[in-house]
Tab-separated table of C-alpha atoms in Angstrom:
chain	number	residue	atom	x	y	z
A	1	MET	CA	-14.562	17.210	-12.656
A	2	ASN	CA	-15.197	16.321	-16.297
A	3	HIS	CA	-15.395	12.536	-16.110
A	4	LEU	CA	-15.262	12.115	-19.890
A	5	LEU	CA	-12.066	14.131	-20.230
A	6	CYS	CA	-10.518	12.201	-17.332
A	7	GLY	CA	-11.299	8.960	-19.132
A	8	LEU	CA	-9.966	10.324	-22.400
A	9	ALA	CA	-6.748	11.404	-20.685
A	10	ALA	CA	-6.221	7.802	-19.576
A	11	ASN	CA	-6.949	6.325	-23.022
A	12	GLU	CA	-3.760	4.638	-24.199
A	13	LYS	CA	-4.777	4.994	-27.842
A	14	LEU	CA	-5.410	8.736	-27.710
A	15	PRO	CA	-3.567	10.257	-30.706
A	16	THR	CA	-0.737	12.671	-29.939
A	17	GLU	CA	-2.587	15.593	-31.490
A	18	LEU	CA	-5.530	14.983	-29.165
A	19	VAL	CA	-3.209	14.704	-26.163
A	20	ASP	CA	-1.969	18.198	-27.066
A	21	ARG	CA	-5.520	19.515	-27.302
A	22	LEU	CA	-6.420	17.916	-23.979
A	23	ILE	CA	-3.391	19.459	-22.279
A	24	ALA	CA	-4.531	22.884	-23.480
A	25	ILE	CA	-7.824	22.594	-21.560
A	26	ALA	CA	-6.796	20.314	-18.683
A	27	ASP	CA	-7.796	20.936	-15.085
A	28	ALA	CA	-6.153	19.309	-12.048
A	29	GLU	CA	-8.096	16.015	-12.339
A	30	VAL	CA	-7.454	15.616	-16.057
A	31	ALA	CA	-3.795	16.569	-15.552
A	32	ALA	CA	-3.392	13.811	-12.970
A	33	HIS	CA	-4.386	11.253	-15.618
A	34	LEU	CA	-2.244	12.830	-18.311
A	35	ALA	CA	0.837	12.923	-16.096
A	36	VAL	CA	1.079	9.122	-15.965
A	37	ARG	CA	0.644	8.478	-19.684
A	38	ALA	CA	3.468	6.256	-20.949
A	39	ASP	CA	3.629	8.170	-24.237
A	40	LEU	CA	3.782	11.677	-22.758
A	41	SER	CA	6.690	13.527	-24.368
A	42	ARG	CA	8.938	15.950	-22.536
A	43	ALA	CA	7.452	18.844	-24.498
A	44	GLN	CA	3.962	17.759	-23.494
A	45	ALA	CA	5.053	17.385	-19.865
A	46	VAL	CA	6.435	20.935	-19.873
A	47	ALA	CA	3.211	22.214	-21.424
A	48	LEU	CA	1.111	20.344	-18.871
A	49	ALA	CA	3.160	21.719	-15.967
A	50	ALA	CA	2.665	25.227	-17.342
A	51	ARG	CA	-1.069	24.656	-17.729
A	52	VAL	CA	-1.745	23.019	-14.331
A	53	GLU	CA	0.627	24.020	-11.566
A	54	GLU	CA	-0.270	21.079	-9.330
A	55	SER	CA	0.823	18.602	-12.003
A	56	ALA	CA	4.443	19.755	-11.931
A	57	VAL	CA	5.204	17.774	-8.758
A	58	HIS	CA	3.653	14.612	-10.175
A	59	LEU	CA	5.529	15.038	-13.461
A	60	ALA	CA	8.778	15.598	-11.597
A	61	TYR	CA	8.352	12.381	-9.632
A	62	GLU	CA	7.409	10.550	-12.823
A	63	GLY	CA	10.747	11.636	-14.321
A	64	ARG	CA	9.057	13.674	-17.055
A	65	LEU	CA	10.672	16.980	-16.016
A	66	THR	CA	14.316	17.890	-15.503
A	67	ALA	CA	16.042	20.733	-13.698
A	68	ALA	CA	16.161	22.649	-16.974
A	69	ASP	CA	12.345	22.628	-17.081
A	70	ILE	CA	11.765	24.047	-13.590
A	71	ASP	CA	12.009	27.576	-12.225
A	72	PRO	CA	12.365	27.037	-8.447
A	73	TRP	CA	10.870	30.462	-7.717
A	74	ALA	CA	7.747	29.732	-9.762
A	75	ARG	CA	7.471	25.970	-9.001
A	76	PRO	CA	9.034	25.381	-5.574
A	77	ASP	CA	7.147	22.122	-5.008
A	78	ALA	CA	8.384	20.697	-8.309
A	79	ALA	CA	11.937	21.857	-7.609
A	80	LEU	CA	11.800	20.160	-4.202
A	81	ALA	CA	10.465	16.996	-5.855
A	82	LEU	CA	13.528	16.940	-8.119
A	83	LEU	CA	15.829	17.539	-5.140
A	84	ASP	CA	14.097	14.667	-3.377
A	85	GLN	CA	15.076	12.437	-6.291
A	86	GLY	CA	18.639	13.726	-6.355
A	87	MET	CA	17.989	15.463	-9.689
A	88	GLY	CA	17.871	19.097	-8.557
A	89	ARG	CA	20.611	21.676	-8.593
A	90	PRO	CA	22.785	22.351	-5.504
A	91	GLU	CA	21.981	26.055	-5.616
A	92	TRP	CA	18.309	25.179	-5.207
A	93	ALA	CA	19.086	23.534	-1.875
A	94	ARG	CA	20.744	26.723	-0.643
A	95	LEU	CA	17.769	28.717	-1.878
A	96	PHE	CA	15.230	26.602	-0.002
A	97	ALA	CA	17.319	26.420	3.171
A	98	ALA	CA	16.583	30.143	3.548
A	99	ASP	CA	12.982	29.939	2.341
A	100	PRO	CA	10.533	31.669	4.709
A	101	VAL	CA	7.983	28.878	4.112
A	102	VAL	CA	8.688	26.295	6.818
A	103	GLU	CA	7.071	23.478	4.807
A	104	HIS	CA	9.615	24.048	2.047
A	105	ARG	CA	12.513	23.848	4.511
A	106	GLU	CA	11.005	20.745	6.071
A	107	LYS	CA	10.662	19.078	2.667
A	108	LEU	CA	14.246	20.032	1.837
A	109	ALA	CA	15.476	18.460	5.065
A	110	ALA	CA	14.231	15.052	3.862
A	111	CYS	CA	16.089	15.258	0.536
A	112	PRO	CA	19.127	13.008	0.055
A	113	GLY	CA	22.631	14.165	-0.793
A	114	LEU	CA	22.332	17.741	0.433
A	115	PRO	CA	25.537	19.808	0.495
A	116	PRO	CA	27.117	19.851	4.001
A	117	ASP	CA	26.673	23.607	4.349
A	118	VAL	CA	22.937	23.242	3.672
A	119	VAL	CA	22.649	20.498	6.303
A	120	GLU	CA	24.279	22.793	8.848
A	121	VAL	CA	21.844	25.590	8.032
A	122	LEU	CA	18.910	23.226	8.482
A	123	ILE	CA	20.255	21.910	11.784
A	124	ALA	CA	20.278	25.485	13.056
A	125	ASP	CA	16.722	26.152	11.856
A	126	THR	CA	14.443	27.961	14.262
A	127	ASP	CA	11.565	25.565	13.595
A	128	ILE	CA	12.007	22.257	15.408
A	129	ARG	CA	10.061	20.392	12.691
A	130	VAL	CA	12.834	21.134	10.213
A	131	VAL	CA	15.561	19.929	12.574
A	132	ALA	CA	13.608	16.755	13.340
A	133	GLU	CA	13.277	16.047	9.629
A	134	VAL	CA	17.059	16.352	9.273
A	135	ALA	CA	17.502	13.884	12.138
A	136	LEU	CA	15.109	11.394	10.539
A	137	TRP	CA	17.046	11.143	7.265
A	138	ALA	CA	20.584	12.217	8.172
A	139	ALA	CA	23.791	10.295	7.611
A	140	PRO	CA	25.255	8.485	10.659
A	141	ASP	CA	27.506	11.298	11.847
A	142	VAL	CA	24.786	13.950	11.703
A	143	ALA	CA	22.196	11.614	13.245
A	144	ALA	CA	24.577	10.936	16.138
A	145	ARG	CA	24.986	14.672	16.735
A	146	LEU	CA	21.258	15.275	16.687
A	147	ALA	CA	20.642	12.462	19.170
A	148	GLU	CA	22.126	14.879	21.715
A	149	HIS	CA	19.615	17.603	20.872
A	150	GLN	CA	17.700	19.211	23.707
A	151	HIS	CA	14.319	18.676	22.029
A	152	ALA	CA	12.605	15.307	22.347
A	153	ALA	CA	11.125	15.495	18.819
A	154	VAL	CA	14.620	15.649	17.307
A	155	CYS	CA	15.883	12.800	19.492
A	156	ARG	CA	12.834	10.751	18.558
A	157	ALA	CA	13.578	11.282	14.855
A	158	ALA	CA	17.185	10.185	15.393
A	159	ALA	CA	15.866	7.079	17.175
A	160	ALA	CA	13.775	6.197	14.110
A	161	ASN	CA	16.625	6.801	11.628
A	162	GLU	CA	18.099	3.452	10.572
A	163	ALA	CA	21.395	5.197	9.774
A	164	THR	CA	21.881	6.255	13.399
A	165	PRO	CA	24.874	4.304	14.817
A	166	PRO	CA	23.811	1.351	17.028
A	167	PRO	CA	25.675	2.610	20.134
A	168	VAL	CA	23.818	5.914	19.841
A	169	LEU	CA	20.482	4.095	19.523
A	170	ALA	CA	21.312	2.133	22.654
A	171	ALA	CA	22.149	5.381	24.449
A	172	LEU	CA	18.837	6.905	23.367
A	173	ILE	CA	17.094	4.057	25.173
A	174	SER	CA	19.219	4.074	28.318
A	175	GLY	CA	19.948	7.793	28.433
A	176	GLU	CA	23.559	7.053	29.343
A	177	GLY	CA	26.065	9.473	27.874
A	178	LEU	CA	23.412	11.775	26.403
A	179	PRO	CA	22.137	15.029	27.887
A	180	PRO	CA	18.525	14.911	29.112
A	181	VAL	CA	15.939	16.471	26.846
A	182	GLN	CA	14.747	19.929	27.841
A	183	ARG	CA	11.713	20.459	25.593
A	184	CYS	CA	8.953	18.396	23.959
A	185	PRO	CA	5.983	19.091	21.677
A	186	VAL	CA	3.659	19.350	24.696
A	187	CYS	CA	5.594	21.865	26.802
A	188	ASP	CA	6.331	23.856	23.640
A	189	ARG	CA	2.615	24.674	23.634
A	190	GLU	CA	1.390	24.313	27.197
A	191	GLU	CA	2.690	24.938	30.697
A	192	PRO	CA	3.342	21.646	32.532
A	193	PRO	CA	1.709	19.738	33.984
A	194	PHE	CA	-0.603	19.224	31.007
A	195	VAL	CA	-2.528	16.299	29.510
A	196	HIS	CA	-4.093	16.664	26.077
A	197	THR	CA	-7.676	15.454	26.243
A	198	PRO	CA	-9.108	13.322	23.415
A	199	ASP	CA	-12.034	15.706	22.990
A	200	CYS	CA	-9.877	18.790	22.344
A	201	ARG	CA	-11.765	21.136	20.015
A	202	ARG	CA	-9.003	23.604	19.178
A	203	ARG	CA	-8.602	23.640	15.407
A	204	ASP	CA	-4.966	24.701	15.561
A	205	CYS	CA	-3.962	21.877	17.920
A	206	ASP	CA	-1.882	19.041	16.484
A	207	LEU	CA	-1.067	17.232	19.735
A	208	LEU	CA	-2.048	13.584	19.845
A	209	PRO	CA	-4.773	12.480	22.272
A	210	GLY	CA	-3.200	11.658	25.623
A	211	ALA	CA	0.022	13.565	24.953
A	212	SER	CA	1.298	14.819	28.287
A	213	CYS	CA	4.158	16.550	30.049
A	214	ASP	CA	4.654	16.983	33.787
A	215	GLY	CA	8.131	18.353	33.305
A	216	SER	CA	9.666	14.957	32.465
A	217	HIS	CA	8.324	14.991	28.862
A	218	GLU	CA	6.845	11.557	29.481
A	219	SER	CA	4.768	11.076	26.322
A	220	ALA	CA	7.580	12.342	24.073
A	221	VAL	CA	10.102	10.047	25.780
A	222	HIS	CA	7.669	7.155	25.335
A	223	ASP	CA	7.476	7.910	21.592
A	224	LEU	CA	11.273	8.025	21.456
A	225	LEU	CA	11.537	4.590	23.087
A	226	SER	CA	8.946	3.155	20.706
A	227	ALA	CA	10.884	4.451	17.690
A	228	ALA	CA	14.154	3.031	18.982
A	229	LEU	CA	12.600	-0.367	19.716
A	230	ARG	CA	11.258	-0.571	16.167
A	231	ASN	CA	14.591	0.454	14.640
A	232	PRO	CA	16.351	-2.728	13.453
A	233	GLY	CA	19.710	-1.061	14.078
A	234	THR	CA	19.136	-0.823	17.821
A	235	PRO	CA	21.305	-3.465	19.548
A	236	THR	CA	19.475	-6.492	20.912
A	237	GLU	CA	20.898	-6.098	24.384
A	238	ALA	CA	19.413	-2.601	24.585
A	239	VAL	CA	15.838	-3.775	23.942
A	240	VAL	CA	15.373	-7.182	25.593
A	241	GLY	CA	14.373	-5.678	28.910
A	242	PHE	CA	11.171	-4.256	27.440
A	243	GLY	CA	9.460	-7.627	27.068
A	244	ASP	CA	7.577	-7.113	30.313
A	245	HIS	CA	7.355	-3.322	30.257
A	246	PRO	CA	4.065	-1.879	31.579
A	247	SER	CA	3.498	-0.071	28.256
A	248	LEU	CA	1.553	-2.167	25.769
A	249	LEU	CA	2.858	-0.088	22.852
A	250	LEU	CA	6.486	-0.735	23.804
A	251	ARG	CA	5.930	-4.476	24.158
A	252	TRP	CA	4.112	-4.424	20.821
A	253	ALA	CA	7.048	-2.641	19.180
A	254	LEU	CA	9.357	-5.354	20.479
A	255	ALA	CA	7.246	-8.228	19.130
A	256	ALA	CA	8.124	-7.452	15.510
A	257	ARG	CA	11.901	-7.580	16.019
A	258	ARG	CA	13.745	-10.559	14.586
A	259	ASP	CA	16.894	-10.508	16.723
A	260	LEU	CA	15.619	-11.410	20.188
A	261	PRO	CA	16.710	-14.418	22.246
A	262	PRO	CA	14.221	-17.314	22.577
A	263	GLU	CA	13.291	-16.382	26.146
A	264	SER	CA	12.181	-12.911	24.985
A	265	TYR	CA	9.888	-14.361	22.315
A	266	ALA	CA	8.492	-16.793	24.899
A	267	ARG	CA	7.656	-13.853	27.172
A	268	LEU	CA	5.963	-11.980	24.308
A	269	ALA	CA	4.031	-15.087	23.270
A	270	ALA	CA	2.553	-15.149	26.774
A	271	ASP	CA	1.687	-11.457	26.770
A	272	PRO	CA	-1.794	-10.621	28.100
A	273	ASP	CA	-2.567	-8.606	24.962
A	274	PRO	CA	-3.559	-10.679	21.862
A	275	GLY	CA	-2.100	-8.035	19.517
A	276	VAL	CA	1.380	-8.572	20.968
A	277	ARG	CA	0.969	-12.339	20.792
A	278	ALA	CA	-0.261	-12.108	17.192
A	279	ASP	CA	2.799	-10.112	16.107
A	280	ALA	CA	5.022	-12.627	17.842
A	281	ALA	CA	3.151	-15.510	16.183
A	282	GLU	CA	3.874	-14.216	12.685
A	283	ASN	CA	7.496	-13.312	13.462
A	284	PRO	CA	9.816	-15.538	11.375
A	285	ALA	CA	12.331	-15.569	14.241
A	286	ILE	CA	10.260	-17.707	16.651
A	287	ASP	CA	11.154	-21.388	16.856
A	288	GLY	CA	9.121	-24.547	16.391
A	289	THR	CA	8.497	-25.029	20.096
A	290	LEU	CA	6.887	-21.624	20.406
A	291	ILE	CA	4.919	-22.136	17.189
A	292	ARG	CA	3.370	-25.288	18.629
A	293	ALA	CA	2.546	-23.507	21.870
A	294	LEU	CA	0.875	-20.581	20.054
A	295	ALA	CA	-1.224	-22.965	17.964
A	296	GLY	CA	-3.338	-23.470	21.080
A	297	ASP	CA	-3.860	-19.763	21.737
A	298	ASP	CA	-7.443	-18.825	22.523
A	299	SER	CA	-7.303	-15.778	20.187
A	300	HIS	CA	-8.447	-16.414	16.639
A	301	ASP	CA	-6.236	-13.575	15.356
A	302	VAL	CA	-3.149	-15.126	16.961
A	303	ARG	CA	-3.873	-18.478	15.308
A	304	ARG	CA	-4.642	-16.806	11.977
A	305	ARG	CA	-1.354	-14.883	12.036
A	306	LEU	CA	0.501	-18.031	13.068
A	307	ALA	CA	-0.867	-19.787	9.983
A	308	HIS	CA	1.028	-17.196	7.909
A	309	HIS	CA	4.354	-18.076	9.554
A	310	PRO	CA	6.716	-19.257	6.795
A	311	ASP	CA	8.229	-22.074	8.908
A	312	ILE	CA	5.140	-23.435	10.587
A	313	PRO	CA	5.300	-27.255	10.688
A	314	LEU	CA	2.868	-28.781	8.248
A	315	ASP	CA	1.042	-30.771	10.916
A	316	VAL	CA	0.472	-27.587	12.928
A	317	LEU	CA	-0.797	-25.767	9.843
A	318	THR	CA	-3.263	-28.521	9.005
A	319	ARG	CA	-4.513	-28.515	12.589
A	320	LEU	CA	-5.005	-24.755	12.442
A	321	ALA	CA	-6.795	-24.995	9.096
A	322	ARG	CA	-9.543	-27.080	10.649
A	323	GLY	CA	-10.627	-24.432	13.116
A	324	THR	CA	-9.172	-21.118	11.969
A	325	ARG	CA	-10.242	-18.877	9.108
A	326	THR	CA	-6.934	-18.166	7.382
A	327	GLY	CA	-8.316	-16.165	4.422
A	328	GLY	CA	-8.263	-16.886	0.716
A	329	ALA	CA	-4.608	-16.098	0.045
A	330	LEU	CA	-2.027	-18.820	-0.473
A	331	LEU	CA	-0.167	-19.332	2.813
A	332	PRO	CA	3.655	-19.216	2.732
A	333	ARG	CA	4.043	-22.767	4.075
A	334	SER	CA	1.588	-24.097	1.501
A	335	ALA	CA	3.493	-22.300	-1.241
A	336	ALA	CA	6.746	-23.915	-0.068
A	337	ALA	CA	5.324	-27.436	0.238
A	338	SER	CA	7.329	-30.182	-1.443
A	339	GLY	CA	5.889	-32.559	-4.011
A	340	ALA	CA	5.266	-35.207	-1.377
A	341	GLU	CA	3.645	-32.677	0.944
A	342	ILE	CA	1.393	-31.418	-1.851
A	343	GLU	CA	0.171	-34.949	-2.435
A	344	GLU	CA	-0.357	-35.443	1.306
A	345	LEU	CA	-2.419	-32.269	1.613
A	346	ALA	CA	-4.477	-33.020	-1.498
A	347	CYS	CA	-5.391	-36.484	-0.172
A	348	SER	CA	-6.457	-35.274	3.270
A	349	PRO	CA	-9.965	-36.300	4.310
A	350	ASP	CA	-10.485	-32.762	5.640
A	351	PRO	CA	-11.636	-30.217	3.014
A	352	ALA	CA	-10.049	-27.355	5.000
A	353	VAL	CA	-6.672	-29.037	4.522
A	354	ARG	CA	-7.277	-29.737	0.848
A	355	MET	CA	-8.040	-26.034	0.423
A	356	LEU	CA	-4.502	-25.190	1.579
A	357	VAL	CA	-3.035	-26.809	-1.494
A	358	ALA	CA	-5.931	-25.954	-3.833
A	359	GLN	CA	-4.897	-22.300	-3.593
A	360	ARG	CA	-1.608	-23.023	-5.392
A	361	ARG	CA	-1.387	-22.275	-9.109
A	362	ASP	CA	1.431	-24.687	-10.005
A	363	LEU	CA	-0.095	-28.030	-9.110
A	364	PRO	CA	0.747	-31.210	-11.003
A	365	PRO	CA	-2.053	-31.872	-13.525
A	366	GLU	CA	-3.253	-35.033	-11.801
A	367	ILE	CA	-3.641	-33.269	-8.434
A	368	ARG	CA	-5.241	-30.213	-10.032
A	369	ASP	CA	-7.743	-32.389	-11.851
A	370	ALA	CA	-8.566	-34.382	-8.711
A	371	LEU	CA	-9.244	-31.202	-6.750
A	372	ALA	CA	-11.412	-29.916	-9.593
A	373	THR	CA	-13.817	-32.811	-8.933
A	374	ASP	CA	-13.704	-32.434	-5.151
A	375	PRO	CA	-17.095	-32.921	-3.471
A	376	ASP	CA	-16.569	-29.813	-1.315
A	377	ALA	CA	-17.502	-26.517	-2.976
A	378	LYS	CA	-14.897	-24.541	-0.992
A	379	VAL	CA	-12.111	-26.721	-2.372
A	380	VAL	CA	-13.425	-26.404	-5.924
A	381	LYS	CA	-13.770	-22.658	-5.472
A	382	SER	CA	-10.102	-22.486	-4.444
A	383	VAL	CA	-8.802	-24.494	-7.403
A	384	ALA	CA	-11.134	-23.000	-10.029
A	385	PRO	CA	-8.736	-20.181	-11.098
A	386	HIS	CA	-5.899	-22.696	-11.716
A	387	PRO	CA	-4.446	-22.503	-15.247
A	388	GLY	CA	-4.794	-25.572	-17.440
A	389	LEU	CA	-8.321	-26.569	-16.543
A	390	SER	CA	-10.389	-27.416	-19.606
A	391	GLU	CA	-13.700	-25.876	-20.549
A	392	ALA	CA	-15.390	-29.170	-19.733
A	393	GLN	CA	-13.870	-29.224	-16.259
A	394	LEU	CA	-14.941	-25.665	-15.577
A	395	ARG	CA	-18.463	-26.348	-16.798
A	396	ALA	CA	-18.637	-29.420	-14.588
A	397	MET	CA	-17.715	-27.288	-11.559
A	398	VAL	CA	-20.617	-24.963	-12.280
A	399	ASP	CA	-22.994	-27.848	-12.885
A	400	ARG	CA	-22.126	-29.416	-9.510
A	401	HIS	CA	-21.779	-26.365	-7.284
A	402	GLY	CA	-23.611	-23.516	-9.035
A	403	VAL	CA	-23.422	-20.028	-7.580
A	404	ARG	CA	-20.850	-21.038	-4.948
A	405	VAL	CA	-18.091	-21.367	-7.551
A	406	LEU	CA	-19.337	-19.190	-10.398
A	407	ALA	CA	-17.220	-16.091	-9.686
A	408	LYS	CA	-13.993	-18.074	-9.286
A	409	VAL	CA	-14.649	-20.033	-12.483
A	410	ALA	CA	-14.999	-16.678	-14.240
A	411	THR	CA	-11.463	-15.732	-13.120
A	412	ASN	CA	-9.854	-18.756	-14.754
A	413	PRO	CA	-7.385	-17.464	-17.365
A	414	ASP	CA	-8.359	-20.256	-19.768
A	415	ALA	CA	-12.106	-19.674	-19.600
A	416	THR	CA	-13.403	-19.561	-23.177
A	417	PRO	CA	-15.655	-16.848	-24.609
A	418	ALA	CA	-18.474	-19.382	-24.829
A	419	LEU	CA	-18.140	-20.320	-21.169
A	420	LEU	CA	-17.970	-16.670	-20.103
A	421	GLU	CA	-21.160	-15.970	-22.025
A	422	GLU	CA	-22.845	-18.914	-20.365
A	423	LEU	CA	-21.835	-17.597	-16.928
A	424	THR	CA	-23.540	-14.286	-17.654
A	425	ARG	CA	-26.814	-16.128	-18.347
A	426	HIS	CA	-26.795	-18.068	-15.092
A	427	GLU	CA	-29.958	-17.889	-12.994
A	428	PRO	CA	-29.881	-16.487	-10.452
A	429	PRO	CA	-27.241	-14.011	-11.657
A	430	VAL	CA	-24.059	-13.699	-9.595
A	431	PRO	CA	-22.862	-10.066	-9.482
A	432	LYS	CA	-19.252	-10.977	-8.667
A	433	ALA	CA	-19.165	-13.392	-11.584
A	434	LEU	CA	-20.398	-10.669	-13.924
A	435	GLN	CA	-17.627	-8.379	-12.690
A	436	GLU	CA	-15.018	-11.055	-13.371
A	437	VAL	CA	-16.411	-11.699	-16.849
A	438	ALA	CA	-16.377	-7.958	-17.559
A	439	ARG	CA	-12.624	-7.765	-16.857
A	440	HIS	CA	-11.672	-11.116	-18.410
A	441	ARG	CA	-9.204	-10.939	-21.295
A	442	ASN	CA	-11.126	-13.609	-23.231
A	443	ALA	CA	-14.503	-11.902	-22.992
A	444	THR	CA	-16.128	-11.090	-26.318
A	445	ALA	CA	-18.893	-8.711	-27.261
A	446	SER	CA	-21.844	-10.897	-26.313
A	447	PRO	CA	-20.949	-11.539	-22.627
A	448	LEU	CA	-19.740	-7.959	-22.265
A	449	LEU	CA	-23.090	-6.637	-23.485
A	450	ALA	CA	-24.779	-8.802	-20.867
A	451	CYS	CA	-22.485	-7.342	-18.184
A	452	LEU	CA	-23.614	-3.829	-19.068
A	453	GLY	CA	-26.924	-4.659	-17.430
A	454	ALA	CA	-25.314	-5.103	-14.004
A	455	GLU	CA	-24.511	-1.946	-12.042
A	456	GLN	CA	-21.172	-3.076	-10.596
A	457	ALA	CA	-19.996	-4.814	-13.771
A	458	ARG	CA	-21.013	-2.010	-16.159
A	459	PRO	CA	-17.936	0.237	-15.701
A	460	LEU	CA	-15.623	-2.756	-16.124
A	461	ALA	CA	-17.377	-3.842	-19.299
A	462	ALA	CA	-17.375	-0.257	-20.591
A	463	GLY	CA	-13.596	-0.236	-20.509
A	464	HIS	CA	-13.099	-3.637	-22.166
A	465	PRO	CA	-11.549	-3.315	-25.647
A	466	ALA	CA	-13.707	-6.149	-27.032
A	467	LEU	CA	-16.886	-4.131	-26.569
A	468	PRO	CA	-18.309	-3.005	-29.941
A	469	PRO	CA	-17.087	0.522	-30.840
A	470	GLN	CA	-20.588	1.899	-31.321
A	471	THR	CA	-21.655	0.601	-27.924
A	472	ILE	CA	-18.625	2.263	-26.369
A	473	ALA	CA	-19.548	5.547	-28.036
A	474	ASP	CA	-23.156	5.233	-26.865
A	475	LEU	CA	-22.027	4.807	-23.245
A	476	LEU	CA	-20.435	8.255	-23.345
A	477	THR	CA	-23.871	9.854	-23.142
A	478	GLY	CA	-25.350	7.454	-20.585
A	479	THR	CA	-26.384	8.333	-17.046
A	480	ASP	CA	-23.779	6.073	-15.421
A	481	LEU	CA	-20.822	8.443	-15.044
A	482	ARG	CA	-18.392	5.697	-14.052
A	483	ALA	CA	-19.244	3.699	-17.148
A	484	ALA	CA	-19.004	6.810	-19.310
A	485	GLU	CA	-15.524	7.576	-17.973
A	486	GLN	CA	-14.376	4.016	-18.615
A	487	ALA	CA	-15.839	4.163	-22.117
A	488	ALA	CA	-13.838	7.328	-22.782
A	489	ALA	CA	-10.725	5.447	-21.627
A	490	ASN	CA	-11.502	2.400	-23.781
A	491	PRO	CA	-8.743	1.933	-26.397
A	492	SER	CA	-11.373	0.752	-28.890
A	493	LEU	CA	-13.243	4.054	-28.781
A	494	PRO	CA	-13.298	5.396	-32.350
A	495	HIS	CA	-11.050	8.404	-32.977
A	496	THR	CA	-14.021	10.348	-34.257
A	497	ALA	CA	-15.713	9.917	-30.876
A	498	MET	CA	-12.508	10.963	-29.109
A	499	ARG	CA	-12.347	14.165	-31.125
A	500	ALA	CA	-16.000	14.902	-30.465
A	501	LEU	CA	-15.319	14.988	-26.719
A	502	LEU	CA	-12.859	17.859	-27.131
A	503	PRO	CA	-13.573	21.444	-28.081
A	504	PRO	CA	-12.283	22.356	-31.547
A	505	PRO	CA	-8.710	23.639	-31.667
A	506	PRO	CA	-8.313	27.434	-31.812
A	507	PRO	CA	-8.072	28.860	-35.338
A	508	ALA	CA	-4.562	29.263	-36.669
A	509	THR	CA	-3.242	32.805	-36.527
């Protein structure tokens, strides 16, 4: 891979004439960068697709190519990409339905809006993977038909299809009214009884570890049930009985549903597996009584996930905050706090509770300013990126708490160039702070030059448009390939340096 040409291909200020020259010499990596350029013309897209075959699919999905630009015989992947977007020609669908390459037929089966005759051809395909793909994406009437298929893989796909009619989904779970499956992926390959061992060394084997069939297709039926339980279209009454099923995976699938009766959620919240309880804890459908019960769970992950519940009572959230690591992201309940609740949280004697509100970015100025002078470094670290803080306030944070808040201060959108430069001179240096300075929109040449001395910050600084043009050009020949690539992508790179990275154009004939 030519890292300099990849960077140049991503440079938003690359002149059109140089884009053309780059297309003429592009390889797959360079083409991937060119394909997403906002200024790429249709003519350039066509030229790039002709130069690098792999780029045609990307360009098709980017909307840079049309049906008129694609020969389906020469670029089947690109033609299928257009069909997948509903932009291909109907005759292409008929062409690919008879394609000897099974992957092409399988891709076609996932495309929307196929002509009915093409759907029928795909349903009759000899490769079960194609039929299963039809079942996964089919309209309700076709999905209902395929739910009666003799192969478990097709029925499983119909169970996962959200367009499958609810009564059919219920029948897939109960088996009532549907013929029993006759084949599954395991007995297609092996004579039952067979259990696929986790240490299988056959390179051509695609069975999952533990897949088994004793004639009842048990692992395939289990997968079918799991898909149906996760499908939001499956009727509630068809799934409630799985709350105490022996299979952990089936109980886990149930815990994410939002249409269960309270007694089902209570059963899941008492599940012996913490993963099931954690999914139930974060489920917006559980009520306040269950939330309070789960707040005492002995699993940290359950409590952490509960803290992310959008309707958790504020008193429960503050209790959790004192003993549970909830992460640095703003919690939904904190984001929805009223003005009075914000003031209550900000005045809490517990710094863990004050942190809940310090993570907001829309605080009233008086509360923001009070949190900026908080005696606890974790609270100050949380509020440091808040817009509206003055340079003096940010400097005071650093003076009081030093390296503990330096990186977050550097992320503040109102940090001045002078402050950013001062942060780069801090002793001891803070690598994360240097990275934040290197990507800051207000950074000027001086702090950026300082960031070039830090390994992790150097590529970020190399791509910053405020870096001096000559410095950018000098980085192109440095030993740090990441920094060189970012320098080539820097919009402030002089055009003369851009041209020098490309071979001269061929002489006119």
